[in-house]
Amino acid sequence: MDTICALATAPGGALGIIRISGPQSLEILSRIFSKNLNDTQPNTIHYGHIVERVAVPQQHTAVIDEAMASIFKAPHSYTGEDSVEISCHGSRYILNKVLELLILHGCRMAEPGEFTQRAFLNGKMDLSQAEAVADLIASTNKATHDIAMSQLRGHFSSQLAQLREQLLKLTSLLELELDFSDHEDLEFADRTELNELVKAINKHITQLAHSFETGKAIKQGIPVAIIGKTNVGKSTLLNRLLHEERAIVSDIHGTTRDTIEDTIELQGVTFRFIDTAGIRQTTDAIEQIGIERTYAAIEKARIVLWLIDKEPSSEEINDIIQRAENKKLIIINNKIDKADNNSYNLLKRPTIPISAKFGTGIDVLEQAIYQAADIPTLTDTDVVVTNARHYDALIRAQQSIQRVIDGMELQLSGDLLSEDLRQALDTLAEITGGQITPNEVLGNIFKNFCVGK
Ligand SMILES: Nc1nc2c(ncn2[C@@H]2O[C@H](COP(=O)(O)OP(=O)(O)OP(=O)(O)O)[C@@H](O)[C@H]2O)c(=O)[nH]1
Ligand SMILES: [Mg+2]
């Protein structure tokens, strides 16, 4: 392992932090620091100067900055290696100069995520925890923060460890069965315990895989489509929810032709609102494409806000209710400031009365949207899968377990089931990187990290 360095903070602040990690950390630091810190105690902080020792035209020492150096020694550091954090002033010139000096004296610029990759390779964390570091840095609200924190603290890893234990137990029970099958009188082993165990494992994996739907929505923002006929006030509502004039509003029917998306936070959860082209019969080819996109937006949405400003026809009601099947449908009665008619005979469903234009009823609507999202109240040990790589592995593990269940129903013998069990174990181990992880997988995981983490 060589010694790497990188800027860990965004340049331009009052202070900047430069990180160094690797066996030569202290040696290289000492070459650019006013004190020799080669044999210093770990977990100490030292005040001094970053210096450039110049030989030509005459020997002198240029002071680059005042700085503090924090010293960590293997294995008690983030990466598990000897490491240093230099904090100095945040000037781009100073930070570049320090990096330049470090490289001159033997450091290499770190790749994105390389510090965390080293932490993984040195056993400081497993792969799912390393991924949680990136999620934590990217978290923008309480929900994404809580999930990343739970994963970083190893709650997902310990559930996987528990599954592993159970799978190993299952394997050994099957082996036991094989041993016994030498005795003729024990030909048909009692598989009650095996059955219960495999079903419990299946249930647990399925639960984890299912949480991905919520996890993905929380991470990317819960998609909410705003739909309805032309001119009912969809774009006005979008603007109202976003507190900005995002979409064009006019009294001309068919103003919005393409979908418009933007996100807001409600009670610590990100929602992605999609304003759509109003639904009507049209001969305009472009508007028709827009309406197709409206239907696609409904399909992708988790929540559908259907705006009306008068009694919808039974045709419209049937159409929307059919399209929004399996979605949370919220029917909104807009333009109540006009108060022409609020009595609906055909639509036998509750509506939320609002005036998008004047802001009436928006609080109630926001509350209804939040509730429709059905975000579980997460405790800090709850596990929600947010990573597609983990989801993929869980699904494959679940398929292996399903084959075990099917095999057991067919009374297959243990040696025929063990291959699928092994596969389930291996697949789950991919998540934590418990078995050798191919370099390209590691590369893919860490390339999206920031440099310096
Ligand atoms: N009085 C009143 N007018 C509203 C209200 N909401 C929207 N409007 C008006 O209704 C007209 C249409 O509003 P938009 O927001 O453009 O309607 P839309 O549903 O996006 O229409 P399309 O994009 O054509 O499908 C505009 O003149 C708005 O000012 C409301 O709550 N009360
Ligand atoms: Mg519009």
CSV table of C-alpha atoms and ligand atoms in Angstrom, one decimal:
chain,number,residue,atom,x,y,z
A,1,MET,CA,0.0,0.0,0.0
A,2,ASP,CA,1.4,3.4,-0.9
A,3,THR,CA,0.6,6.6,0.9
A,4,ILE,CA,-2.2,8.7,-0.4
A,5,CYS,CA,-3.4,12.3,0.2
A,6,ALA,CA,-6.4,14.3,-0.7
A,7,LEU,CA,-8.3,17.4,0.2
A,8,ALA,CA,-11.3,16.4,2.4
A,9,THR,CA,-13.1,19.7,2.5
A,10,ALA,CA,-14.6,21.9,-0.1
A,11,PRO,CA,-12.0,24.6,-1.0
A,12,GLY,CA,-12.8,28.2,-0.2
A,13,GLY,CA,-13.9,27.9,3.4
A,14,ALA,CA,-12.0,29.4,6.4
A,15,LEU,CA,-10.2,26.2,7.1
A,16,GLY,CA,-9.3,23.2,4.9
A,17,ILE,CA,-8.5,19.6,5.9
A,18,ILE,CA,-6.0,17.5,4.0
A,19,ARG,CA,-5.8,13.8,4.7
A,20,ILE,CA,-2.9,11.5,4.4
A,21,SER,CA,-3.0,7.7,4.8
A,22,GLY,CA,-0.5,4.9,4.4
A,23,PRO,CA,2.7,3.6,5.9
A,24,GLN,CA,4.7,6.7,5.1
A,25,SER,CA,2.3,9.2,6.4
A,26,LEU,CA,4.4,10.5,9.3
A,27,GLU,CA,7.6,10.4,7.4
A,28,ILE,CA,6.2,12.5,4.6
A,29,LEU,CA,4.4,14.9,7.0
A,30,SER,CA,7.7,15.5,8.8
A,31,ARG,CA,9.3,16.6,5.6
A,32,ILE,CA,6.8,19.4,5.1
A,33,PHE,CA,6.2,20.3,8.8
A,34,SER,CA,8.2,22.5,11.1
A,35,LYS,CA,8.5,19.6,13.6
A,36,ASN,CA,9.7,16.0,13.2
A,37,LEU,CA,6.6,13.9,14.0
A,38,ASN,CA,8.1,10.6,13.0
A,39,ASP,CA,8.0,9.1,16.4
A,40,THR,CA,5.2,11.0,17.9
A,41,GLN,CA,2.4,9.4,20.0
A,42,PRO,CA,-0.8,8.4,18.3
A,43,ASN,CA,-4.0,10.4,18.8
A,44,THR,CA,-2.1,13.6,19.4
A,45,ILE,CA,-2.5,17.0,17.7
A,46,HIS,CA,0.5,19.2,16.9
A,47,TYR,CA,0.7,22.9,16.2
A,48,GLY,CA,3.3,24.0,13.7
A,49,HIS,CA,4.0,25.3,10.2
A,50,ILE,CA,3.8,23.8,6.8
A,51,VAL,CA,7.1,24.6,5.2
A,52,GLU,CA,8.8,24.3,1.9
A,53,ARG,CA,12.5,23.5,2.3
A,54,VAL,CA,14.2,25.2,-0.7
A,55,ALA,CA,17.7,24.3,-1.7
A,56,VAL,CA,18.3,26.7,-4.7
A,57,PRO,CA,19.5,29.4,-5.2
A,58,GLN,CA,20.3,29.3,-1.5
A,59,GLN,CA,19.1,27.1,1.3
A,60,HIS,CA,16.1,28.5,3.1
A,61,THR,CA,12.7,27.5,4.5
A,62,ALA,CA,9.5,29.1,3.1
A,63,VAL,CA,6.5,29.1,5.5
A,64,ILE,CA,3.4,28.1,3.7
A,65,ASP,CA,0.9,28.2,6.5
A,66,GLU,CA,0.2,27.7,10.2
A,67,ALA,CA,-1.4,24.3,10.7
A,68,MET,CA,-2.5,21.6,13.1
A,69,ALA,CA,-1.6,18.0,12.4
A,70,SER,CA,-3.7,15.2,13.9
A,71,ILE,CA,-1.8,11.9,14.2
A,72,PHE,CA,-3.5,8.5,14.0
A,73,LYS,CA,-1.6,5.2,14.0
A,74,ALA,CA,-2.6,1.9,12.6
A,75,PRO,CA,-4.9,0.2,13.4
A,76,HIS,CA,-6.7,2.9,15.3
A,77,SER,CA,-7.6,5.2,12.4
A,78,TYR,CA,-10.4,5.6,9.9
A,79,THR,CA,-8.5,3.6,7.2
A,80,GLY,CA,-6.8,1.3,9.7
A,81,GLU,CA,-3.4,2.7,8.5
A,82,ASP,CA,-1.1,5.4,9.9
A,83,SER,CA,-2.9,8.6,9.0
A,84,VAL,CA,-2.7,12.3,9.4
A,85,GLU,CA,-5.2,15.1,9.1
A,86,ILE,CA,-3.7,18.5,8.4
A,87,SER,CA,-6.0,21.5,9.1
A,88,CYS,CA,-4.8,24.7,7.7
A,89,HIS,CA,-6.3,27.8,6.1
A,90,GLY,CA,-8.8,27.2,3.4
A,91,SER,CA,-7.1,29.3,0.6
A,92,ARG,CA,-7.0,27.4,-2.7
A,93,TYR,CA,-3.4,28.4,-3.0
A,94,ILE,CA,-2.4,27.0,0.4
A,95,LEU,CA,-4.3,23.8,-0.1
A,96,ASN,CA,-2.9,23.2,-3.6
A,97,LYS,CA,0.6,24.0,-2.3
A,98,VAL,CA,0.3,21.5,0.6
A,99,LEU,CA,-0.9,18.8,-1.7
A,100,GLU,CA,1.9,19.6,-4.2
A,101,LEU,CA,4.5,19.3,-1.4
A,102,LEU,CA,3.0,16.0,-0.2
A,103,ILE,CA,3.2,14.6,-3.7
A,104,LEU,CA,6.7,15.9,-4.2
A,105,HIS,CA,7.7,14.0,-1.0
A,106,GLY,CA,6.1,10.7,-2.0
A,107,CYS,CA,2.3,10.8,-1.6
A,108,ARG,CA,0.0,9.9,-4.4
A,109,MET,CA,-3.3,11.7,-5.0
A,110,ALA,CA,-6.1,9.5,-3.7
A,111,GLU,CA,-8.8,8.2,-6.0
A,112,PRO,CA,-12.5,8.9,-5.1
A,113,GLY,CA,-13.5,6.9,-2.0
A,114,GLU,CA,-10.0,5.4,-1.6
A,115,PHE,CA,-9.8,6.2,2.1
A,116,THR,CA,-13.0,4.3,2.7
A,117,GLN,CA,-12.0,1.6,0.4
A,118,ARG,CA,-8.8,1.1,2.5
A,119,ALA,CA,-11.0,1.1,5.6
A,120,PHE,CA,-13.0,-1.8,4.0
A,121,LEU,CA,-9.9,-3.7,2.9
A,122,ASN,CA,-8.4,-3.3,6.4
A,123,GLY,CA,-11.5,-4.7,8.0
A,124,LYS,CA,-12.6,-1.4,9.7
A,125,MET,CA,-16.0,-1.8,8.1
A,126,ASP,CA,-17.8,-4.1,5.7
A,127,LEU,CA,-18.9,-3.1,2.2
A,128,SER,CA,-22.5,-2.2,3.1
A,129,GLN,CA,-21.1,0.1,5.8
A,130,ALA,CA,-18.7,1.7,3.4
A,131,GLU,CA,-21.6,2.4,1.1
A,132,ALA,CA,-23.5,3.9,4.0
A,133,VAL,CA,-20.7,6.4,4.4
A,134,ALA,CA,-21.4,7.8,0.9
A,135,ASP,CA,-25.2,7.8,1.6
A,136,LEU,CA,-24.6,9.7,4.9
A,137,ILE,CA,-22.5,12.3,3.1
A,138,ALA,CA,-25.3,12.6,0.4
A,139,SER,CA,-28.1,12.7,2.9
A,140,THR,CA,-30.3,15.7,2.6
A,141,ASN,CA,-33.0,15.1,5.2
A,142,LYS,CA,-33.8,13.2,8.4
A,143,ALA,CA,-35.2,10.1,6.6
A,144,THR,CA,-32.1,9.6,4.4
A,145,HIS,CA,-29.8,10.4,7.3
A,146,ASP,CA,-31.5,7.9,9.6
A,147,ILE,CA,-31.3,5.1,7.2
A,148,ALA,CA,-27.7,5.7,6.3
A,149,MET,CA,-26.8,6.1,9.9
A,150,SER,CA,-28.5,2.8,10.8
A,151,GLN,CA,-26.6,1.0,8.0
A,152,LEU,CA,-23.3,2.6,9.0
A,153,ARG,CA,-23.7,1.5,12.6
A,154,GLY,CA,-24.0,-2.0,11.3
A,155,HIS,CA,-27.7,-2.8,11.8
A,156,PHE,CA,-28.1,-4.2,8.3
A,157,SER,CA,-24.8,-6.1,8.6
A,158,SER,CA,-26.0,-7.7,11.9
A,159,GLN,CA,-29.3,-8.8,10.3
A,160,LEU,CA,-27.2,-10.4,7.5
A,161,ALA,CA,-25.0,-12.1,10.0
A,162,GLN,CA,-28.1,-13.5,11.7
A,163,LEU,CA,-29.3,-14.8,8.3
A,164,ARG,CA,-26.0,-16.4,7.7
A,165,GLU,CA,-26.1,-18.1,11.1
A,166,GLN,CA,-29.5,-19.6,10.3
A,167,LEU,CA,-28.4,-20.7,6.8
A,168,LEU,CA,-25.4,-22.4,8.3
A,169,LYS,CA,-27.6,-24.1,10.9
A,170,LEU,CA,-29.8,-25.3,8.1
A,171,THR,CA,-26.8,-26.7,6.2
A,172,SER,CA,-25.6,-28.6,9.3
A,173,LEU,CA,-29.1,-30.0,9.9
A,174,LEU,CA,-29.2,-31.3,6.4
A,175,GLU,CA,-25.7,-32.8,6.8
A,176,LEU,CA,-26.8,-34.5,10.0
A,177,GLU,CA,-29.8,-35.9,8.1
A,178,LEU,CA,-27.3,-37.3,5.5
A,179,ASP,CA,-25.3,-39.0,8.2
A,180,PHE,CA,-28.4,-40.6,9.7
A,181,SER,CA,-29.6,-41.8,6.3
A,182,ASP,CA,-27.0,-44.5,6.5
A,183,HIS,CA,-29.3,-46.1,9.1
A,184,GLU,CA,-32.1,-47.7,7.2
A,185,ASP,CA,-34.7,-47.2,9.9
A,186,LEU,CA,-34.2,-43.4,9.8
A,187,GLU,CA,-34.8,-43.1,6.1
A,188,PHE,CA,-37.5,-40.4,6.4
A,189,ALA,CA,-36.1,-37.8,8.6
A,190,ASP,CA,-38.4,-35.4,10.4
A,191,ARG,CA,-38.1,-32.1,8.6
A,192,THR,CA,-40.3,-30.0,10.8
A,193,GLU,CA,-37.5,-28.0,12.2
A,194,LEU,CA,-35.9,-27.6,8.8
A,195,ASN,CA,-39.1,-26.4,7.3
A,196,GLU,CA,-39.6,-23.8,10.0
A,197,LEU,CA,-36.1,-22.5,9.7
A,198,VAL,CA,-36.2,-22.2,6.0
A,199,LYS,CA,-39.5,-20.4,6.1
A,200,ALA,CA,-38.2,-17.9,8.7
A,201,ILE,CA,-35.2,-17.2,6.6
A,202,ASN,CA,-37.3,-16.7,3.5
A,203,LYS,CA,-39.6,-14.3,5.4
A,204,HIS,CA,-36.7,-12.3,6.7
A,205,ILE,CA,-35.0,-11.9,3.3
A,206,THR,CA,-38.4,-11.1,1.6
A,207,GLN,CA,-39.0,-8.3,4.3
A,208,LEU,CA,-35.6,-6.8,3.6
A,209,ALA,CA,-36.1,-6.9,-0.2
A,210,HIS,CA,-39.6,-5.3,0.2
A,211,SER,CA,-38.1,-2.4,2.2
A,212,PHE,CA,-36.3,-1.4,-1.0
A,213,GLU,CA,-39.5,0.1,-2.4
A,214,THR,CA,-39.7,2.5,0.5
A,215,GLY,CA,-36.0,2.9,0.6
A,216,LYS,CA,-35.8,3.9,-3.0
A,217,ALA,CA,-38.7,6.3,-2.7
A,218,ILE,CA,-37.1,7.9,0.4
A,219,LYS,CA,-33.7,8.2,-1.4
A,220,GLN,CA,-35.0,9.6,-4.7
A,221,GLY,CA,-38.0,11.4,-3.5
A,222,ILE,CA,-41.5,10.0,-3.4
A,223,PRO,CA,-43.1,10.5,-6.9
A,224,VAL,CA,-46.4,12.4,-6.8
A,225,ALA,CA,-48.2,13.0,-10.1
A,226,ILE,CA,-50.5,16.1,-10.3
A,227,ILE,CA,-53.1,15.2,-12.9
A,228,GLY,CA,-56.5,16.3,-14.2
A,229,LYS,CA,-58.3,18.0,-17.0
A,230,THR,CA,-56.8,21.1,-18.7
A,231,ASN,CA,-57.1,24.4,-16.8
A,232,VAL,CA,-58.1,22.9,-13.4
A,233,GLY,CA,-55.0,24.5,-11.8
A,234,LYS,CA,-52.4,21.8,-11.7
A,235,SER,CA,-49.5,24.1,-12.5
A,236,THR,CA,-50.8,26.6,-10.0
A,237,LEU,CA,-50.8,23.9,-7.4
A,238,LEU,CA,-47.2,22.8,-8.3
A,239,ASN,CA,-46.0,26.4,-7.9
A,240,ARG,CA,-47.9,26.7,-4.6
A,241,LEU,CA,-46.3,23.6,-3.2
A,242,LEU,CA,-42.8,24.6,-4.4
A,243,HIS,CA,-43.2,28.2,-3.2
A,244,GLU,CA,-41.9,29.3,-6.6
A,245,GLU,CA,-43.2,30.1,-10.1
A,246,ARG,CA,-41.9,26.9,-11.6
A,247,ALA,CA,-44.5,26.2,-14.2
A,248,ILE,CA,-46.3,28.5,-16.6
A,249,VAL,CA,-49.9,29.2,-15.5
A,250,SER,CA,-52.5,30.6,-17.9
A,251,ASP,CA,-56.2,30.4,-18.5
A,252,ILE,CA,-55.5,28.9,-21.9
A,253,HIS,CA,-56.4,25.2,-22.0
A,254,GLY,CA,-53.4,23.0,-22.7
A,255,THR,CA,-50.7,25.3,-21.3
A,256,THR,CA,-48.6,22.5,-19.9
A,257,ARG,CA,-47.4,20.2,-22.6
A,258,ASP,CA,-44.6,18.3,-21.0
A,259,THR,CA,-44.1,17.0,-17.5
A,260,ILE,CA,-42.4,19.3,-15.1
A,261,GLU,CA,-40.7,17.9,-11.9
A,262,ASP,CA,-39.3,19.4,-8.8
A,263,THR,CA,-38.8,18.3,-5.2
A,264,ILE,CA,-39.8,19.6,-1.8
A,265,GLU,CA,-39.5,18.3,1.7
A,266,LEU,CA,-42.5,17.6,3.9
A,267,GLN,CA,-41.7,16.7,7.5
A,268,GLY,CA,-38.2,15.5,6.6
A,269,VAL,CA,-39.2,13.4,3.6
A,270,THR,CA,-38.5,14.4,0.0
A,271,PHE,CA,-41.4,14.4,-2.4
A,272,ARG,CA,-40.9,14.7,-6.2
A,273,PHE,CA,-43.9,16.5,-7.7
A,274,ILE,CA,-44.7,16.0,-11.4
A,275,ASP,CA,-46.9,18.5,-13.0
A,276,THR,CA,-48.5,17.0,-16.2
A,277,ALA,CA,-50.3,18.0,-19.4
A,278,GLY,CA,-54.0,18.3,-18.8
A,279,ILE,CA,-56.1,15.3,-20.0
A,280,ARG,CA,-58.5,16.1,-22.9
A,281,GLN,CA,-59.4,15.0,-26.4
A,282,THR,CA,-57.0,16.7,-28.8
A,283,THR,CA,-56.0,16.6,-32.4
A,284,ASP,CA,-52.7,18.4,-31.6
A,285,ALA,CA,-50.0,15.7,-32.1
A,286,ILE,CA,-47.6,17.3,-29.6
A,287,GLU,CA,-50.3,17.8,-26.9
A,288,GLN,CA,-51.2,14.1,-27.4
A,289,ILE,CA,-47.6,13.1,-26.7
A,290,GLY,CA,-47.8,15.2,-23.6
A,291,ILE,CA,-50.9,13.4,-22.5
A,292,GLU,CA,-49.2,10.0,-23.0
A,293,ARG,CA,-46.5,11.3,-20.7
A,294,THR,CA,-49.2,12.2,-18.1
A,295,TYR,CA,-50.3,8.5,-18.2
A,296,ALA,CA,-46.7,7.4,-17.8
A,297,ALA,CA,-46.3,9.8,-14.9
A,298,ILE,CA,-49.3,8.2,-13.2
A,299,GLU,CA,-47.8,4.8,-13.7
A,300,LYS,CA,-44.5,5.8,-12.1
A,301,ALA,CA,-46.1,7.7,-9.2
A,302,ARG,CA,-46.7,6.4,-5.7
A,303,ILE,CA,-49.3,9.1,-5.0
A,304,VAL,CA,-51.7,10.7,-7.5
A,305,LEU,CA,-53.2,14.1,-6.9
A,306,TRP,CA,-56.3,14.4,-9.1
A,307,LEU,CA,-57.5,17.9,-9.4
A,308,ILE,CA,-61.0,18.8,-10.4
A,309,ASP,CA,-62.8,22.1,-10.5
A,310,LYS,CA,-66.3,20.8,-11.2
A,311,GLU,CA,-68.2,17.6,-11.1
A,312,PRO,CA,-66.3,15.0,-13.3
A,313,SER,CA,-68.1,12.9,-15.8
A,314,SER,CA,-68.6,9.2,-14.9
A,315,GLU,CA,-66.3,8.5,-17.9
A,316,GLU,CA,-63.5,10.6,-16.4
A,317,ILE,CA,-64.1,9.1,-12.9
A,318,ASN,CA,-63.8,5.5,-14.3
A,319,ASP,CA,-60.7,6.4,-16.4
A,320,ILE,CA,-58.7,8.0,-13.5
A,321,ILE,CA,-59.7,5.5,-10.9
A,322,GLN,CA,-58.7,2.7,-13.2
A,323,ARG,CA,-55.3,4.3,-14.1
A,324,ALA,CA,-54.6,5.1,-10.5
A,325,GLU,CA,-55.3,1.6,-9.3
A,326,ASN,CA,-52.7,0.5,-6.8
A,327,LYS,CA,-51.7,4.2,-6.2
A,328,LYS,CA,-52.7,6.4,-3.3
A,329,LEU,CA,-55.3,8.6,-5.0
A,330,ILE,CA,-56.0,12.0,-3.5
A,331,ILE,CA,-58.9,13.9,-5.1
A,332,ILE,CA,-58.6,17.7,-4.8
A,333,ASN,CA,-61.4,20.1,-5.3
A,334,ASN,CA,-59.7,23.2,-6.5
A,335,LYS,CA,-60.8,26.8,-6.9
A,336,ILE,CA,-63.1,26.8,-3.8
A,337,ASP,CA,-62.6,30.6,-3.8
A,338,LYS,CA,-65.0,30.6,-6.7
A,339,ALA,CA,-67.5,28.4,-4.9
A,340,ASP,CA,-69.6,27.8,-7.9
A,341,ASN,CA,-70.5,24.2,-7.1
A,342,ASN,CA,-69.2,21.9,-4.4
A,343,SER,CA,-72.0,19.4,-4.5
A,344,TYR,CA,-70.9,16.2,-6.3
A,345,ASN,CA,-73.3,13.5,-7.1
A,346,LEU,CA,-71.4,11.1,-9.3
A,347,LEU,CA,-68.1,11.2,-7.4
A,348,LYS,CA,-68.8,9.3,-4.2
A,349,ARG,CA,-65.4,9.9,-2.7
A,350,PRO,CA,-64.0,12.4,-0.3
A,351,THR,CA,-62.2,15.4,-1.7
A,352,ILE,CA,-59.8,17.9,-0.2
A,353,PRO,CA,-61.0,21.4,-0.9
A,354,ILE,CA,-58.3,24.0,-1.8
A,355,SER,CA,-57.6,27.1,-3.6
A,356,ALA,CA,-54.3,26.7,-5.3
A,357,LYS,CA,-54.4,30.3,-6.3
A,358,PHE,CA,-55.0,31.8,-2.9
A,359,GLY,CA,-53.3,29.1,-0.8
A,360,THR,CA,-56.4,27.9,1.1
A,361,GLY,CA,-56.3,24.2,2.3
A,362,ILE,CA,-52.7,23.6,1.4
A,363,ASP,CA,-51.7,22.6,4.9
A,364,VAL,CA,-54.4,20.0,5.0
A,365,LEU,CA,-53.3,18.8,1.5
A,366,GLU,CA,-49.7,18.5,2.5
A,367,GLN,CA,-50.6,16.5,5.6
A,368,ALA,CA,-52.7,14.2,3.4
A,369,ILE,CA,-49.8,13.8,1.0
A,370,TYR,CA,-47.4,13.0,3.8
A,371,GLN,CA,-49.8,10.4,5.2
A,372,ALA,CA,-50.4,8.8,1.8
A,373,ALA,CA,-46.6,8.3,1.5
A,374,ASP,CA,-47.0,5.9,4.4
A,375,ILE,CA,-43.4,6.3,5.6
A,376,PRO,CA,-42.8,4.0,8.4
A,377,THR,CA,-41.6,5.7,11.6
A,378,LEU,CA,-38.1,4.5,11.7
A,379,THR,CA,-36.3,3.8,14.9
A,380,ASP,CA,-32.5,4.1,14.7
A,381,THR,CA,-32.1,0.3,14.5
A,382,ASP,CA,-34.6,-0.2,11.6
A,383,VAL,CA,-33.1,-1.5,8.4
A,384,VAL,CA,-34.4,-0.1,5.1
A,385,VAL,CA,-32.6,-1.2,1.9
A,386,THR,CA,-31.8,1.8,-0.3
A,387,ASN,CA,-29.1,0.4,-2.5
A,388,ALA,CA,-29.9,-1.4,-5.8
A,389,ARG,CA,-26.8,-3.6,-5.4
A,390,HIS,CA,-28.1,-4.9,-2.1
A,391,TYR,CA,-31.6,-5.4,-3.4
A,392,ASP,CA,-30.3,-7.4,-6.4
A,393,ALA,CA,-28.4,-9.7,-4.1
A,394,LEU,CA,-31.4,-10.1,-1.8
A,395,ILE,CA,-33.6,-11.1,-4.7
A,396,ARG,CA,-31.1,-13.7,-5.9
A,397,ALA,CA,-30.7,-15.0,-2.4
A,398,GLN,CA,-34.4,-15.3,-2.1
A,399,GLN,CA,-34.6,-17.2,-5.3
A,400,SER,CA,-32.1,-19.7,-4.0
A,401,ILE,CA,-34.1,-20.1,-0.8
A,402,GLN,CA,-37.2,-20.6,-2.8
A,403,ARG,CA,-35.5,-23.5,-4.6
A,404,VAL,CA,-34.6,-25.0,-1.3
A,405,ILE,CA,-38.3,-24.7,-0.2
A,406,ASP,CA,-39.5,-26.3,-3.4
A,407,GLY,CA,-36.9,-29.1,-3.1
A,408,MET,CA,-38.0,-29.8,0.4
A,409,GLU,CA,-41.6,-30.1,-0.7
A,410,LEU,CA,-40.5,-32.7,-3.2
A,411,GLN,CA,-38.6,-34.5,-0.4
A,412,LEU,CA,-35.3,-34.0,-2.2
A,413,SER,CA,-32.4,-35.3,-0.2
A,414,GLY,CA,-30.0,-32.9,1.6
A,415,ASP,CA,-27.1,-33.1,-0.8
A,416,LEU,CA,-29.4,-31.8,-3.6
A,417,LEU,CA,-30.5,-28.9,-1.5
A,418,SER,CA,-27.1,-27.9,-0.2
A,419,GLU,CA,-26.0,-26.3,-3.5
A,420,ASP,CA,-28.8,-23.8,-3.3
A,421,LEU,CA,-28.1,-23.1,0.3
A,422,ARG,CA,-24.5,-22.4,-0.5
A,423,GLN,CA,-25.6,-20.0,-3.2
A,424,ALA,CA,-27.8,-18.1,-0.9
A,425,LEU,CA,-24.9,-17.8,1.6
A,426,ASP,CA,-22.6,-16.6,-1.1
A,427,THR,CA,-25.1,-14.1,-2.5
A,428,LEU,CA,-25.7,-12.6,0.9
A,429,ALA,CA,-22.0,-12.3,1.5
A,430,GLU,CA,-21.7,-10.1,-1.6
A,431,ILE,CA,-23.6,-7.4,0.3
A,432,THR,CA,-21.1,-7.1,3.1
A,433,GLY,CA,-18.1,-8.1,0.9
A,434,GLY,CA,-17.6,-11.1,3.2
A,435,GLN,CA,-16.1,-13.0,0.4
A,436,ILE,CA,-13.6,-11.8,-2.1
A,437,THR,CA,-15.2,-9.0,-4.0
A,438,PRO,CA,-14.1,-8.6,-7.6
A,439,ASN,CA,-12.1,-5.4,-8.3
A,440,GLU,CA,-14.7,-4.1,-10.8
A,441,VAL,CA,-17.4,-4.3,-8.2
A,442,LEU,CA,-15.3,-2.4,-5.8
A,443,GLY,CA,-14.4,0.1,-8.5
A,444,ASN,CA,-18.1,0.7,-9.2
A,445,ILE,CA,-18.9,1.2,-5.6
A,446,PHE,CA,-16.2,3.7,-4.8
A,447,LYS,CA,-16.1,5.7,-8.0
A,448,ASN,CA,-19.1,7.6,-6.9
A,449,PHE,CA,-17.5,8.8,-3.6
A,450,CYS,CA,-15.9,12.1,-3.2
A,451,VAL,CA,-12.2,12.4,-3.3
A,452,GLY,CA,-11.0,12.7,0.3
A,453,LYS,CA,-13.5,10.2,1.7
B,1,LIG,N1,-60.0,31.3,-8.9
B,1,LIG,C1,-59.1,30.4,-9.0
B,1,LIG,N2,-58.4,30.3,-10.1
B,1,LIG,C2,-57.4,29.3,-10.2
B,1,LIG,C3,-57.1,28.5,-9.1
B,1,LIG,N3,-56.1,27.7,-9.4
B,1,LIG,C4,-55.8,28.0,-10.7
B,1,LIG,N4,-56.6,29.0,-11.2
B,1,LIG,C5,-56.6,29.6,-12.5
B,1,LIG,O1,-56.9,28.6,-13.5
B,1,LIG,C6,-56.2,28.8,-14.7
B,1,LIG,C7,-55.5,27.6,-15.1
B,1,LIG,O2,-54.5,27.3,-14.2
B,1,LIG,P1,-53.2,26.4,-14.5
B,1,LIG,O3,-52.5,26.2,-13.2
B,1,LIG,O4,-52.5,26.8,-15.7
B,1,LIG,O5,-54.0,25.1,-14.9
B,1,LIG,P2,-53.5,23.7,-15.4
B,1,LIG,O6,-54.3,22.6,-14.8
B,1,LIG,O7,-52.0,23.6,-15.2
B,1,LIG,O8,-53.8,23.7,-16.9
B,1,LIG,P3,-53.1,23.0,-18.2
B,1,LIG,O9,-51.6,23.2,-18.0
B,1,LIG,O10,-53.6,23.7,-19.4
B,1,LIG,O11,-53.5,21.6,-18.2
B,1,LIG,C8,-55.3,30.0,-14.4
B,1,LIG,O12,-55.9,31.2,-14.9
B,1,LIG,C9,-55.2,30.0,-12.9
B,1,LIG,O13,-54.9,31.3,-12.4
B,1,LIG,C10,-57.8,28.7,-7.9
B,1,LIG,O14,-57.6,28.1,-6.8
B,1,LIG,N5,-58.8,29.7,-7.9
B,2,MG,MG,-50.5,23.4,-16.4
